[in-house]
Coordinates of C-alpha atoms in Angstrom, one line a residue:
Chain A
M120 CA -19.9 5.3 3.0
R121 CA -22.1 4.8 0.0
L122 CA -23.9 1.6 -0.7
R123 CA -23.7 1.9 -4.5
K124 CA -19.9 1.9 -4.5
I125 CA -19.8 -1.1 -2.1
L126 CA -22.1 -3.0 -4.5
V127 CA -20.0 -2.1 -7.5
V128 CA -16.9 -3.5 -5.7
A129 CA -18.9 -6.6 -4.5
K130 CA -20.2 -7.4 -8.0
K131 CA -16.7 -7.2 -9.5
E132 CA -15.3 -9.4 -6.7
F133 CA -18.1 -11.9 -7.3
M134 CA -17.6 -12.0 -11.1
D135 CA -13.8 -12.4 -10.8
N136 CA -13.9 -15.1 -8.1
V137 CA -16.8 -17.2 -9.2
R138 CA -14.6 -18.3 -12.0
N139 CA -11.8 -19.4 -9.7
R140 CA -10.8 -22.9 -10.7
W141 CA -10.4 -24.0 -7.1
L142 CA -13.9 -22.9 -6.2
I143 CA -15.4 -24.9 -9.1
V144 CA -13.5 -28.0 -8.1
L145 CA -14.4 -27.7 -4.4
T146 CA -18.1 -27.1 -5.2
A147 CA -18.1 -30.2 -7.4
I148 CA -16.6 -32.1 -4.4
F149 CA -19.5 -30.8 -2.2
M150 CA -22.0 -32.3 -4.6
V151 CA -20.3 -35.6 -4.9
L152 CA -19.7 -35.9 -1.1
T153 CA -23.3 -35.0 -0.2
V154 CA -24.7 -37.7 -2.5
A155 CA -22.0 -40.2 -1.3
S156 CA -22.7 -39.4 2.3
S157 CA -26.4 -39.9 1.6
I158 CA -25.7 -43.3 0.1
L159 CA -23.5 -44.2 3.1
A160 CA -26.1 -43.0 5.5
G161 CA -28.8 -45.0 3.6
E162 CA -26.7 -48.1 3.4
G163 CA -26.6 -48.3 -0.3
K164 CA -29.6 -46.2 -1.3
L165 CA -30.1 -42.5 -0.9
G166 CA -30.6 -42.0 2.8
R167 CA -32.4 -39.5 4.9
I168 CA -31.3 -35.9 5.0
E169 CA -30.6 -35.9 8.7
A170 CA -28.3 -38.9 8.7
T171 CA -26.6 -37.5 5.5
V172 CA -25.9 -34.2 7.2
I173 CA -24.4 -35.9 10.3
T174 CA -22.1 -37.9 8.0
L175 CA -21.3 -34.8 6.0
L176 CA -20.7 -32.4 8.8
S177 CA -17.0 -33.0 9.6
L178 CA -16.1 -32.7 6.0
S179 CA -18.2 -29.6 5.3
S180 CA -16.9 -27.8 8.3
M181 CA -13.4 -28.4 7.0
L182 CA -14.0 -27.7 3.3
V183 CA -15.9 -24.5 3.6
P184 CA -13.2 -22.7 5.6
I185 CA -10.6 -23.9 3.1
I186 CA -12.7 -22.4 0.3
A187 CA -13.0 -19.1 2.1
V188 CA -9.3 -18.9 2.8
V189 CA -8.4 -19.7 -0.8
L190 CA -10.8 -17.1 -2.1
A191 CA -9.9 -14.3 0.3
Y192 CA -6.3 -14.5 1.5
G193 CA -5.0 -12.5 -1.5
T194 CA -7.9 -10.0 -1.9
I195 CA -5.8 -7.1 -0.5
A196 CA -2.3 -8.4 0.0
A197 CA -2.0 -9.9 -3.5
E198 CA -3.8 -7.1 -5.3
A199 CA -1.6 -4.5 -3.6
E200 CA 1.5 -6.5 -4.6
S201 CA 0.3 -6.8 -8.3
G202 CA -0.8 -3.2 -8.6
A203 CA -4.5 -3.9 -9.2
L204 CA -5.4 -2.2 -6.0
S205 CA -3.7 1.1 -6.8
V206 CA -5.9 1.5 -9.8
V207 CA -9.1 0.9 -7.8
L208 CA -8.1 3.2 -5.0
A209 CA -7.2 6.0 -7.4
Y210 CA -11.0 6.1 -8.3
P211 CA -13.5 8.1 -6.3
V212 CA -14.1 5.3 -3.8
K213 CA -13.4 5.2 -0.1
R214 CA -11.3 2.5 1.5
I215 CA -14.1 1.4 3.8
E216 CA -16.3 0.9 0.7
V217 CA -13.6 -1.2 -0.9
V218 CA -13.2 -3.5 2.1
L219 CA -16.9 -3.9 2.6
G220 CA -17.4 -4.6 -1.1
K221 CA -14.8 -7.2 -1.1
F222 CA -16.2 -8.9 2.0
L223 CA -19.7 -8.8 0.5
G224 CA -18.6 -10.1 -2.9
L225 CA -16.5 -12.9 -1.5
S226 CA -19.1 -13.9 1.0
S227 CA -21.7 -14.2 -1.8
V228 CA -19.2 -16.4 -3.7
V229 CA -19.0 -18.8 -0.7
A230 CA -22.7 -18.7 -0.3
S231 CA -23.3 -19.6 -3.9
S232 CA -20.8 -22.4 -3.7
V233 CA -22.6 -23.9 -0.6
I234 CA -26.1 -23.4 -2.2
I235 CA -25.0 -24.9 -5.5
G236 CA -22.9 -27.7 -4.0
F237 CA -25.1 -28.8 -1.0
G238 CA -28.4 -27.4 -2.3
S239 CA -28.4 -29.3 -5.6
A240 CA -27.4 -32.5 -3.8
G241 CA -30.0 -31.9 -1.2
V242 CA -32.7 -31.6 -3.9
I243 CA -31.6 -34.9 -5.4
I244 CA -31.8 -36.6 -2.1
S245 CA -35.1 -35.0 -1.2
L246 CA -36.6 -36.1 -4.5
A247 CA -35.5 -39.6 -3.9
T248 CA -36.6 -39.8 -0.3
D249 CA -39.0 -37.2 1.1
W250 CA -39.1 -33.4 1.6
S251 CA -40.0 -33.4 5.3
E252 CA -36.6 -32.3 6.5
W253 CA -35.9 -29.5 4.0
K254 CA -36.2 -26.9 6.8
D255 CA -33.5 -28.5 8.9
Y256 CA -31.4 -28.9 5.7
G257 CA -31.9 -25.2 5.1
I258 CA -30.6 -24.4 8.6
F259 CA -27.6 -26.7 7.9
M260 CA -26.9 -24.7 4.8
L261 CA -27.3 -21.4 6.5
L262 CA -24.9 -22.4 9.3
T263 CA -22.4 -23.6 6.7
I264 CA -22.7 -20.3 4.9
L265 CA -22.1 -18.5 8.2
L266 CA -18.9 -20.5 8.7
G267 CA -17.8 -19.6 5.2
V268 CA -18.5 -15.9 5.8
L269 CA -16.7 -16.0 9.1
Y270 CA -13.5 -17.4 7.4
I271 CA -13.9 -14.8 4.6
S272 CA -13.8 -12.1 7.3
L273 CA -10.8 -13.6 9.0
S274 CA -8.9 -13.9 5.7
V275 CA -9.8 -10.4 4.5
C276 CA -8.5 -9.2 7.9
F277 CA -5.1 -10.9 7.5
S278 CA -5.0 -9.9 3.9
S279 CA -5.3 -6.2 4.8
L280 CA -2.8 -6.5 7.6
M281 CA 0.0 -8.5 5.8
K282 CA 2.3 -6.8 3.3
K283 CA 2.8 -9.9 1.2
R284 CA 0.5 -12.4 -0.5
S285 CA 2.6 -15.3 1.0
T286 CA 2.4 -14.1 4.6
A287 CA -1.4 -13.5 4.2
L288 CA -1.8 -17.1 3.0
G289 CA 0.3 -18.3 5.9
A290 CA -1.9 -16.5 8.3
G291 CA -5.0 -17.9 6.7
V292 CA -3.7 -21.4 6.9
L293 CA -2.8 -20.8 10.6
I294 CA -6.2 -19.6 11.6
F295 CA -7.8 -22.5 9.8
F296 CA -5.6 -24.9 11.8
W297 CA -6.4 -23.0 15.0
G298 CA -10.1 -24.1 14.5
M299 CA -9.0 -27.6 13.7
I300 CA -6.7 -28.3 16.7
I301 CA -8.0 -26.2 19.5
G302 CA -10.3 -29.2 20.4
S303 CA -7.3 -31.5 20.8
I304 CA -5.5 -28.8 22.9
W305 CA -8.6 -28.6 25.1
L306 CA -8.7 -32.4 25.5
G307 CA -5.0 -32.2 26.5
I308 CA -5.7 -29.6 29.1
Y309 CA -8.6 -31.6 30.3
A310 CA -6.4 -34.7 30.7
A311 CA -3.5 -32.8 32.2
T312 CA -5.8 -31.2 34.9
G313 CA -7.0 -34.6 36.1
G314 CA -9.9 -35.1 33.7
S315 CA -10.6 -38.7 32.8
L316 CA -10.3 -39.7 29.2
T317 CA -12.0 -43.0 30.0
E318 CA -15.1 -41.1 30.9
L319 CA -14.9 -39.4 27.6
Y320 CA -14.6 -42.7 25.7
T321 CA -17.3 -44.5 27.7
G322 CA -19.7 -41.6 27.0
S323 CA -20.3 -40.6 30.6
V324 CA -19.1 -37.1 30.2
D325 CA -21.9 -35.2 31.9
K326 CA -19.4 -34.1 34.5
F327 CA -17.2 -32.2 32.1
P328 CA -16.1 -28.9 33.7
S329 CA -17.9 -26.0 32.2
W330 CA -14.8 -24.5 30.7
F331 CA -14.6 -27.5 28.5
W332 CA -17.5 -26.2 26.5
Y333 CA -15.9 -22.8 25.8
E334 CA -14.1 -24.7 23.1
I335 CA -17.2 -24.6 20.9
F336 CA -17.1 -20.8 21.0
L337 CA -13.3 -20.7 20.3
S338 CA -13.2 -23.0 17.3
P339 CA -15.4 -21.8 14.4
Q340 CA -15.4 -25.3 12.9
D341 CA -16.5 -27.1 16.1
G342 CA -19.0 -24.3 16.8
N343 CA -20.5 -25.0 13.4
Q344 CA -20.7 -28.7 14.0
A345 CA -22.2 -28.3 17.5
A346 CA -24.8 -25.8 16.1
T347 CA -25.8 -28.2 13.3
M348 CA -26.2 -31.0 15.8
L349 CA -28.3 -28.8 18.0
A350 CA -30.4 -27.7 15.1
F351 CA -31.1 -31.4 14.3
G352 CA -31.7 -32.2 17.9
Q353 CA -28.8 -34.6 17.9
K354 CA -26.8 -35.3 21.0
E355 CA -24.6 -38.0 19.7
I356 CA -21.2 -37.3 18.1
M357 CA -19.2 -40.3 16.8
G358 CA -21.0 -42.6 19.1
F359 CA -20.7 -40.5 22.2
T360 CA -23.7 -38.9 23.9
F361 CA -23.1 -35.4 25.1
E362 CA -25.2 -33.5 27.6
M363 CA -24.3 -29.9 26.9
P364 CA -24.9 -27.1 29.5
H365 CA -27.9 -25.1 28.7
W366 CA -25.9 -22.0 27.6
V367 CA -24.3 -24.1 24.8
N368 CA -27.3 -23.5 22.6
L369 CA -27.9 -22.7 19.0
K370 CA -28.6 -19.0 19.7
N371 CA -25.3 -18.5 21.6
I372 CA -23.2 -20.4 19.1
V373 CA -24.6 -18.3 16.2
L374 CA -24.0 -15.2 18.3
A375 CA -20.4 -16.2 18.9
Q376 CA -19.9 -16.9 15.2
L377 CA -21.3 -13.5 14.3
I378 CA -18.8 -11.9 16.7
W379 CA -16.1 -14.1 15.0
T380 CA -17.2 -12.4 11.8
A381 CA -17.7 -8.8 12.9
V382 CA -14.5 -8.3 14.9
P383 CA -12.1 -9.2 12.0
L384 CA -14.2 -7.2 9.6
L385 CA -13.9 -4.1 11.8
L386 CA -10.2 -4.7 12.1
S387 CA -9.7 -5.1 8.4
I388 CA -11.3 -1.6 7.9
Y389 CA -8.9 -0.2 10.4
F390 CA -5.8 -1.9 8.9
F391 CA -6.8 -1.1 5.4
R392 CA -7.3 2.6 6.1
R393 CA -3.8 2.8 7.5
R394 CA -2.1 0.8 4.8
D395 CA 0.2 2.1 2.1
I396 CA -0.7 0.6 -1.2
Chain B
M649 CA 0.3 30.8 -4.5
A650 CA 0.5 33.2 -7.4
E651 CA 0.5 30.7 -10.2
D652 CA -2.4 28.4 -11.1
C653 CA -1.1 25.1 -9.7
V654 CA -3.1 22.0 -10.3
I655 CA -0.8 19.8 -8.2
E656 CA 1.3 21.1 -5.4
T657 CA 3.2 19.4 -2.7
R658 CA 4.5 21.0 0.5
N659 CA 7.4 19.5 2.2
L660 CA 6.1 16.1 1.2
T661 CA 8.0 13.4 3.1
K662 CA 7.8 9.6 3.3
K663 CA 9.8 7.4 5.5
F664 CA 9.6 3.6 5.2
R665 CA 11.1 2.2 8.4
D666 CA 14.5 3.9 8.3
V667 CA 14.6 4.6 4.6
L668 CA 13.8 8.2 3.6
A669 CA 12.1 7.6 0.2
V670 CA 10.8 11.2 -0.3
D671 CA 12.4 14.1 1.4
R672 CA 10.6 17.5 1.8
L673 CA 9.5 17.6 -1.7
N674 CA 8.0 20.8 -3.1
M675 CA 6.7 20.3 -6.5
R676 CA 4.3 22.4 -8.6
V677 CA 2.5 21.3 -11.7
K678 CA 0.8 24.2 -13.5
R679 CA -2.6 24.1 -15.2
G680 CA -2.4 22.9 -18.8
E681 CA 1.2 21.7 -18.8
I682 CA 2.9 18.4 -19.5
Y683 CA 5.2 17.9 -16.6
G684 CA 7.9 15.2 -16.9
F685 CA 9.0 13.6 -13.7
L686 CA 12.5 12.3 -13.9
G687 CA 14.9 10.4 -11.8
P688 CA 17.0 7.3 -11.5
N689 CA 15.4 4.0 -10.3
G690 CA 14.5 4.2 -6.7
A691 CA 14.7 8.0 -6.6
G692 CA 11.1 8.2 -5.2
K693 CA 9.1 8.9 -8.3
T694 CA 6.5 6.2 -7.7
T695 CA 6.2 6.9 -4.0
T696 CA 5.6 10.6 -4.7
M697 CA 3.0 9.8 -7.4
K698 CA 1.2 7.4 -5.0
M699 CA 1.2 10.1 -2.3
L700 CA -0.4 12.5 -4.8
L701 CA -3.3 10.1 -5.0
G702 CA -3.5 9.2 -1.4
L703 CA -2.4 5.6 -2.0
V704 CA 0.6 6.1 0.3
H705 CA 0.2 8.1 3.5
P706 CA 2.9 10.8 3.8
T707 CA 5.0 10.8 6.9
A708 CA 5.0 14.6 6.8
G709 CA 3.9 17.4 4.5
E710 CA 0.8 17.8 2.3
V711 CA -0.5 17.3 -1.2
Y712 CA -2.9 19.8 -2.7
I713 CA -4.8 19.0 -5.9
E714 CA -6.9 21.8 -7.3
R715 CA -6.2 23.4 -3.9
V716 CA -7.9 20.6 -2.0
R717 CA -5.9 18.8 0.6
M718 CA -5.5 15.2 -0.7
T719 CA -6.3 12.2 1.5
S720 CA -7.1 8.6 0.7
D721 CA -10.8 9.2 1.0
Q722 CA -10.9 12.5 -1.0
V723 CA -13.4 11.2 -3.5
E724 CA -14.4 14.6 -5.1
V725 CA -10.9 15.3 -6.4
K726 CA -10.3 11.7 -7.5
K727 CA -13.2 12.1 -9.9
R728 CA -11.1 14.4 -12.0
I729 CA -7.9 12.3 -12.1
G730 CA -6.9 9.5 -14.5
Y731 CA -4.1 7.4 -13.1
L732 CA -1.9 4.7 -14.6
P733 CA 0.3 3.0 -12.0
E734 CA 3.7 1.5 -12.7
N735 CA 3.4 -2.2 -13.5
V736 CA -0.4 -2.0 -13.8
S737 CA -2.4 -5.2 -13.3
F738 CA -6.0 -6.2 -13.5
Y739 CA -8.3 -9.1 -12.6
S740 CA -7.3 -12.2 -14.6
N741 CA -10.8 -13.7 -14.8
L742 CA -12.4 -10.7 -16.2
T743 CA -12.5 -9.6 -19.9
P744 CA -11.4 -6.1 -20.9
V745 CA -15.0 -5.1 -21.3
Q746 CA -15.9 -6.3 -17.8
T747 CA -12.9 -4.6 -16.4
L748 CA -13.6 -1.2 -18.0
N749 CA -17.3 -1.6 -17.1
F750 CA -16.3 -2.0 -13.5
F751 CA -14.2 1.1 -13.6
C752 CA -16.9 3.1 -15.3
D753 CA -19.3 2.1 -12.5
L754 CA -16.7 3.0 -9.9
K755 CA -16.3 6.5 -11.4
G756 CA -20.0 6.9 -11.9
V757 CA -19.9 7.4 -15.7
S758 CA -21.8 5.7 -18.5
R759 CA -20.4 2.4 -19.8
D760 CA -21.2 3.5 -23.4
I761 CA -17.6 4.8 -23.9
V762 CA -16.1 1.3 -23.3
P763 CA -16.1 0.1 -26.9
H764 CA -14.6 3.5 -28.0
L765 CA -11.9 3.3 -25.3
L766 CA -10.9 -0.3 -26.4
R767 CA -10.7 0.9 -30.0
E768 CA -8.4 3.7 -29.1
V769 CA -5.9 1.4 -27.5
G770 CA -6.3 -1.3 -30.2
L771 CA -7.8 -3.9 -27.9
E772 CA -11.2 -4.2 -29.6
K773 CA -10.3 -7.6 -31.1
V774 CA -9.6 -9.2 -27.7
A775 CA -12.5 -7.5 -26.0
E776 CA -14.0 -10.9 -24.9
R777 CA -10.7 -12.6 -23.9
K778 CA -9.7 -12.9 -20.2
V779 CA -7.2 -10.3 -19.1
G780 CA -5.2 -13.2 -17.5
T781 CA -4.1 -14.3 -21.0
F782 CA -2.8 -10.8 -22.0
S783 CA 0.8 -9.8 -22.6
K784 CA 2.4 -7.1 -20.5
G785 CA 2.0 -4.6 -23.3
M786 CA -1.7 -5.4 -23.7
V787 CA -2.3 -4.9 -20.0
Q788 CA -0.5 -1.6 -20.2
L789 CA -2.8 -0.5 -23.0
L790 CA -5.8 -1.5 -21.0
G791 CA -4.3 0.6 -18.2
L792 CA -4.2 3.6 -20.4
A793 CA -7.8 3.0 -21.5
Q794 CA -9.0 3.0 -17.9
A795 CA -7.1 6.2 -17.2
M796 CA -9.2 8.0 -19.8
I797 CA -12.5 7.0 -18.3
G798 CA -14.6 10.0 -17.4
E799 CA -12.5 12.5 -19.3
P800 CA -10.2 13.5 -16.5
T801 CA -8.6 17.0 -16.4
I802 CA -5.6 15.7 -14.5
Y803 CA -3.5 12.7 -15.6
I804 CA -0.9 11.1 -13.4
L805 CA 0.9 8.5 -15.5
D806 CA 3.7 6.4 -14.0
E807 CA 6.0 5.2 -16.9
P808 CA 3.2 5.2 -19.4
S809 CA 5.2 3.6 -22.3
S810 CA 6.9 0.9 -20.3
G811 CA 6.4 -2.5 -21.9
L812 CA 5.0 -1.1 -25.1
D813 CA 6.5 -1.7 -28.6
P814 CA 7.7 1.3 -30.5
R815 CA 4.5 1.7 -32.6
W816 CA 2.4 2.0 -29.4
V817 CA 5.0 4.2 -27.7
K818 CA 4.3 6.7 -30.5
V819 CA 0.6 6.3 -30.2
V820 CA 0.8 7.0 -26.5
R821 CA 2.9 10.0 -27.0
E822 CA 0.5 11.4 -29.5
R823 CA -2.4 10.6 -27.2
I824 CA -0.7 12.5 -24.3
R825 CA -0.3 15.6 -26.7
E826 CA -3.9 15.3 -27.8
L827 CA -5.2 15.1 -24.2
N828 CA -3.1 18.1 -23.3
R829 CA -4.4 20.1 -26.3
R830 CA -7.9 19.5 -25.1
G831 CA -6.9 21.1 -21.8
A832 CA -5.7 18.3 -19.5
T833 CA -2.8 18.8 -17.2
I834 CA -0.4 15.8 -17.4
L835 CA 2.2 14.6 -15.0
F836 CA 4.2 11.6 -16.1
S837 CA 7.3 9.9 -15.0
S838 CA 9.7 8.3 -17.4
H839 CA 13.3 7.2 -17.6
I840 CA 13.3 7.6 -21.4
L841 CA 14.8 11.1 -21.6
S842 CA 14.2 11.6 -25.3
E843 CA 10.5 11.0 -24.6
V844 CA 10.4 13.6 -21.9
Q845 CA 12.3 16.0 -24.0
A846 CA 9.9 15.6 -26.9
L847 CA 6.8 16.0 -24.8
C848 CA 7.2 18.1 -21.7
H849 CA 6.8 21.8 -21.1
R850 CA 8.6 21.4 -17.8
V851 CA 10.5 18.7 -15.9
G852 CA 11.1 17.9 -12.3
V853 CA 14.2 15.9 -11.5
I854 CA 14.2 13.8 -8.3
N855 CA 17.2 12.1 -6.8
R856 CA 17.3 10.2 -3.5
G857 CA 13.9 11.6 -2.6
R858 CA 14.7 15.2 -3.2
L859 CA 13.6 17.5 -6.0
V860 CA 16.9 18.7 -7.4
A861 CA 15.4 20.8 -10.2
E862 CA 12.1 21.9 -11.6
D863 CA 12.1 24.0 -14.8
S864 CA 11.7 24.0 -18.5
I865 CA 14.4 22.1 -20.4
E866 CA 15.8 25.3 -22.0
N867 CA 16.1 27.0 -18.6
L868 CA 17.8 23.9 -17.1
N869 CA 20.4 23.9 -19.9
R870 CA 21.0 27.6 -19.6
R871 CA 21.4 27.3 -15.8
L872 CA 23.7 24.3 -16.1
K873 CA 25.6 26.0 -18.9
I874 CA 25.0 23.2 -21.2
R875 CA 26.0 24.3 -24.7
P876 CA 25.2 23.1 -28.2
K877 CA 28.1 21.0 -29.6
L878 CA 29.8 20.6 -32.9
W879 CA 30.4 17.1 -34.2
V880 CA 33.1 16.8 -36.9
K881 CA 34.4 13.8 -38.8
V882 CA 37.8 14.2 -40.4
R883 CA 39.8 12.2 -43.0
G884 CA 42.9 11.0 -41.2
E885 CA 43.9 11.8 -37.6
V886 CA 42.2 14.3 -35.4
P887 CA 45.0 16.9 -34.8
S888 CA 45.7 17.6 -31.1
W889 CA 45.9 21.4 -31.6
I890 CA 42.1 21.8 -31.9
S891 CA 41.8 22.4 -28.2
N892 CA 44.1 25.5 -28.7
I893 CA 41.8 27.1 -31.2
E894 CA 40.3 30.3 -29.7
G895 CA 36.8 29.8 -28.3
V896 CA 37.1 26.0 -28.0
E897 CA 36.0 25.0 -24.5
G898 CA 36.1 21.3 -24.7
V899 CA 37.2 18.5 -27.1
E900 CA 36.2 14.8 -27.1
V901 CA 38.0 12.7 -29.6
E902 CA 36.9 9.2 -30.7
G903 CA 38.8 7.8 -33.7
D904 CA 38.3 10.1 -36.6
E905 CA 35.4 11.9 -34.9
V906 CA 35.6 14.9 -32.6
I907 CA 33.0 16.7 -30.5
I908 CA 33.8 20.3 -29.8
T909 CA 32.1 22.4 -27.2
S910 CA 32.0 26.2 -27.8
E911 CA 29.8 29.2 -27.9
A912 CA 27.3 28.8 -30.7
E913 CA 28.5 31.7 -32.7
R914 CA 32.2 30.5 -32.7
R915 CA 31.3 27.2 -34.5
L916 CA 31.8 28.4 -38.1
E917 CA 35.1 30.1 -37.3
I918 CA 36.4 26.9 -35.7
I919 CA 35.5 24.9 -38.8
E920 CA 37.2 27.5 -41.0
E921 CA 40.3 27.5 -38.9
M922 CA 40.5 23.7 -39.1
R923 CA 40.2 23.8 -42.9
G924 CA 42.7 26.6 -43.2
R925 CA 45.2 24.4 -41.3
G926 CA 44.7 21.6 -43.8
V927 CA 42.3 19.3 -42.0
K928 CA 40.1 17.4 -44.4
I929 CA 36.6 17.5 -43.1
A930 CA 34.4 14.6 -44.2
D931 CA 31.2 15.6 -42.4
F932 CA 29.9 17.8 -39.6
K933 CA 26.7 18.6 -37.7
T934 CA 25.6 20.5 -34.6
L935 CA 24.3 18.7 -31.5
E936 CA 21.6 20.6 -29.7
P937 CA 21.8 20.3 -25.9
S938 CA 19.9 17.3 -24.6
L939 CA 18.0 16.7 -21.5
E940 CA 20.3 13.8 -20.8
E941 CA 23.2 16.1 -20.1
A942 CA 21.2 18.3 -17.9
F943 CA 20.0 15.2 -16.1
M944 CA 23.4 13.7 -15.7
R945 CA 24.9 17.0 -14.5
L946 CA 22.1 17.5 -11.9
L947 CA 22.7 14.0 -10.5
E948 CA 26.5 14.5 -10.5
G949 CA 26.1 17.8 -8.7
E950 CA 24.3 15.9 -6.0
E951 CA 27.1 13.4 -5.5

């Protein structure tokens, strides 16, 4: 494995995808949403960063995975179908270098989108209000980038497993929805096993069984939201106060998200090496 | 291995689920030759060529290029190969310059040759346009340009002139000859038999995954007893007694034209006999044996 070859592939991937029309549209949506959330949070004027982020969170944790899936679902399946990949693999480059290069390049596209979209809006808000919370905002952006990279890894994995572009997209959409609905499934199990939904709505949920909190590690989106809340020292979500067990902390959530990234990436290398192009 | 083989396959086999795409194929491409790879659609040409490059993993058998066992991560050998796949495609958001720069970096050669390569395939005027806006022929030309990066000594070209207009087909043909003159070994597949006949030193014919012949075109014709023919146009009706003339082996009549198969040295006598019996000959010419016939006969022999 040679770093130079990985970087050559990564650079190409970045240059090709940074001009993706969807990416540009979604990045613009980020900027507009951030400023809009800030105005909402500030009741008409630009509000504080913390309140802005809380308002923004459910949207960002949904949009960033969508961007990642759109960018990466076709990176192997579609290129194998079109014939572009056979040219690349006829060059003196190893398959592992191609997968890692693609992962790196696509990840940097997502990171750029987050930095440009949220970052520029963050600067506007900070200029209008104050700079004291830039550090927390930075953590918020890092966590958002991590979520994007995680979904890049998942999508690359499906892309290297699936023969066709369409099935790779289907798998990407499925894994996105997994993160979105696992919370509801969990609540269903909680209710079905005798848990009280009234307790949930009245906010007295200290007595949640410990398995209930596993959900945060199973859903990348919810993990991202919880991690951001923890980073801002928030314990309130949509009006409900949560007392989380001590092991549901920022460090463990980030660790879980790193595992969510590493495992699919290793699997993509495995699938890609075995694949006929 | 007595001869100097650049590409050699040994019992190369590929099975996709229950379809046997390539069946114990033993092919040898010698150094410095232009080798034409022929076969009907779906015969296994593309799969074989992809296995040569390690793009498709063989179910059984091996590929040797420059006597090195080929695998998908065999980077040293791939440095010497230029490959043009069937239905080539590139990245729609990149320009031809960016595309070729990328491939130069991937091969570890200087980007200085990019403008020269673009000129050679006539794409210099669209050098800054996105490849996504290109026609199929232009993409094919860009494909040829990338294959020449790093001055390979081995070219593997899958249907190099598909999608090109006649002017560019000619350019590509000349380019293949030129590369060969400079010492490159070239393997290319084609379904245009005249192209293969005009270019190749030797051909390999594949049908249903099996190599049914591998030889020079002359040898193939000799082996298959394919003879030169005589084409005659007469005034009036073609008499039926032509087939009875001594030395005539076959007669095909179409209107006032007749194609006669015979030994080459009997042709003049046949014409004289026809004239002597009062046939008015309007025109005549000899038809040299074509690859097409050899090809058809090989495939028929397989049926």
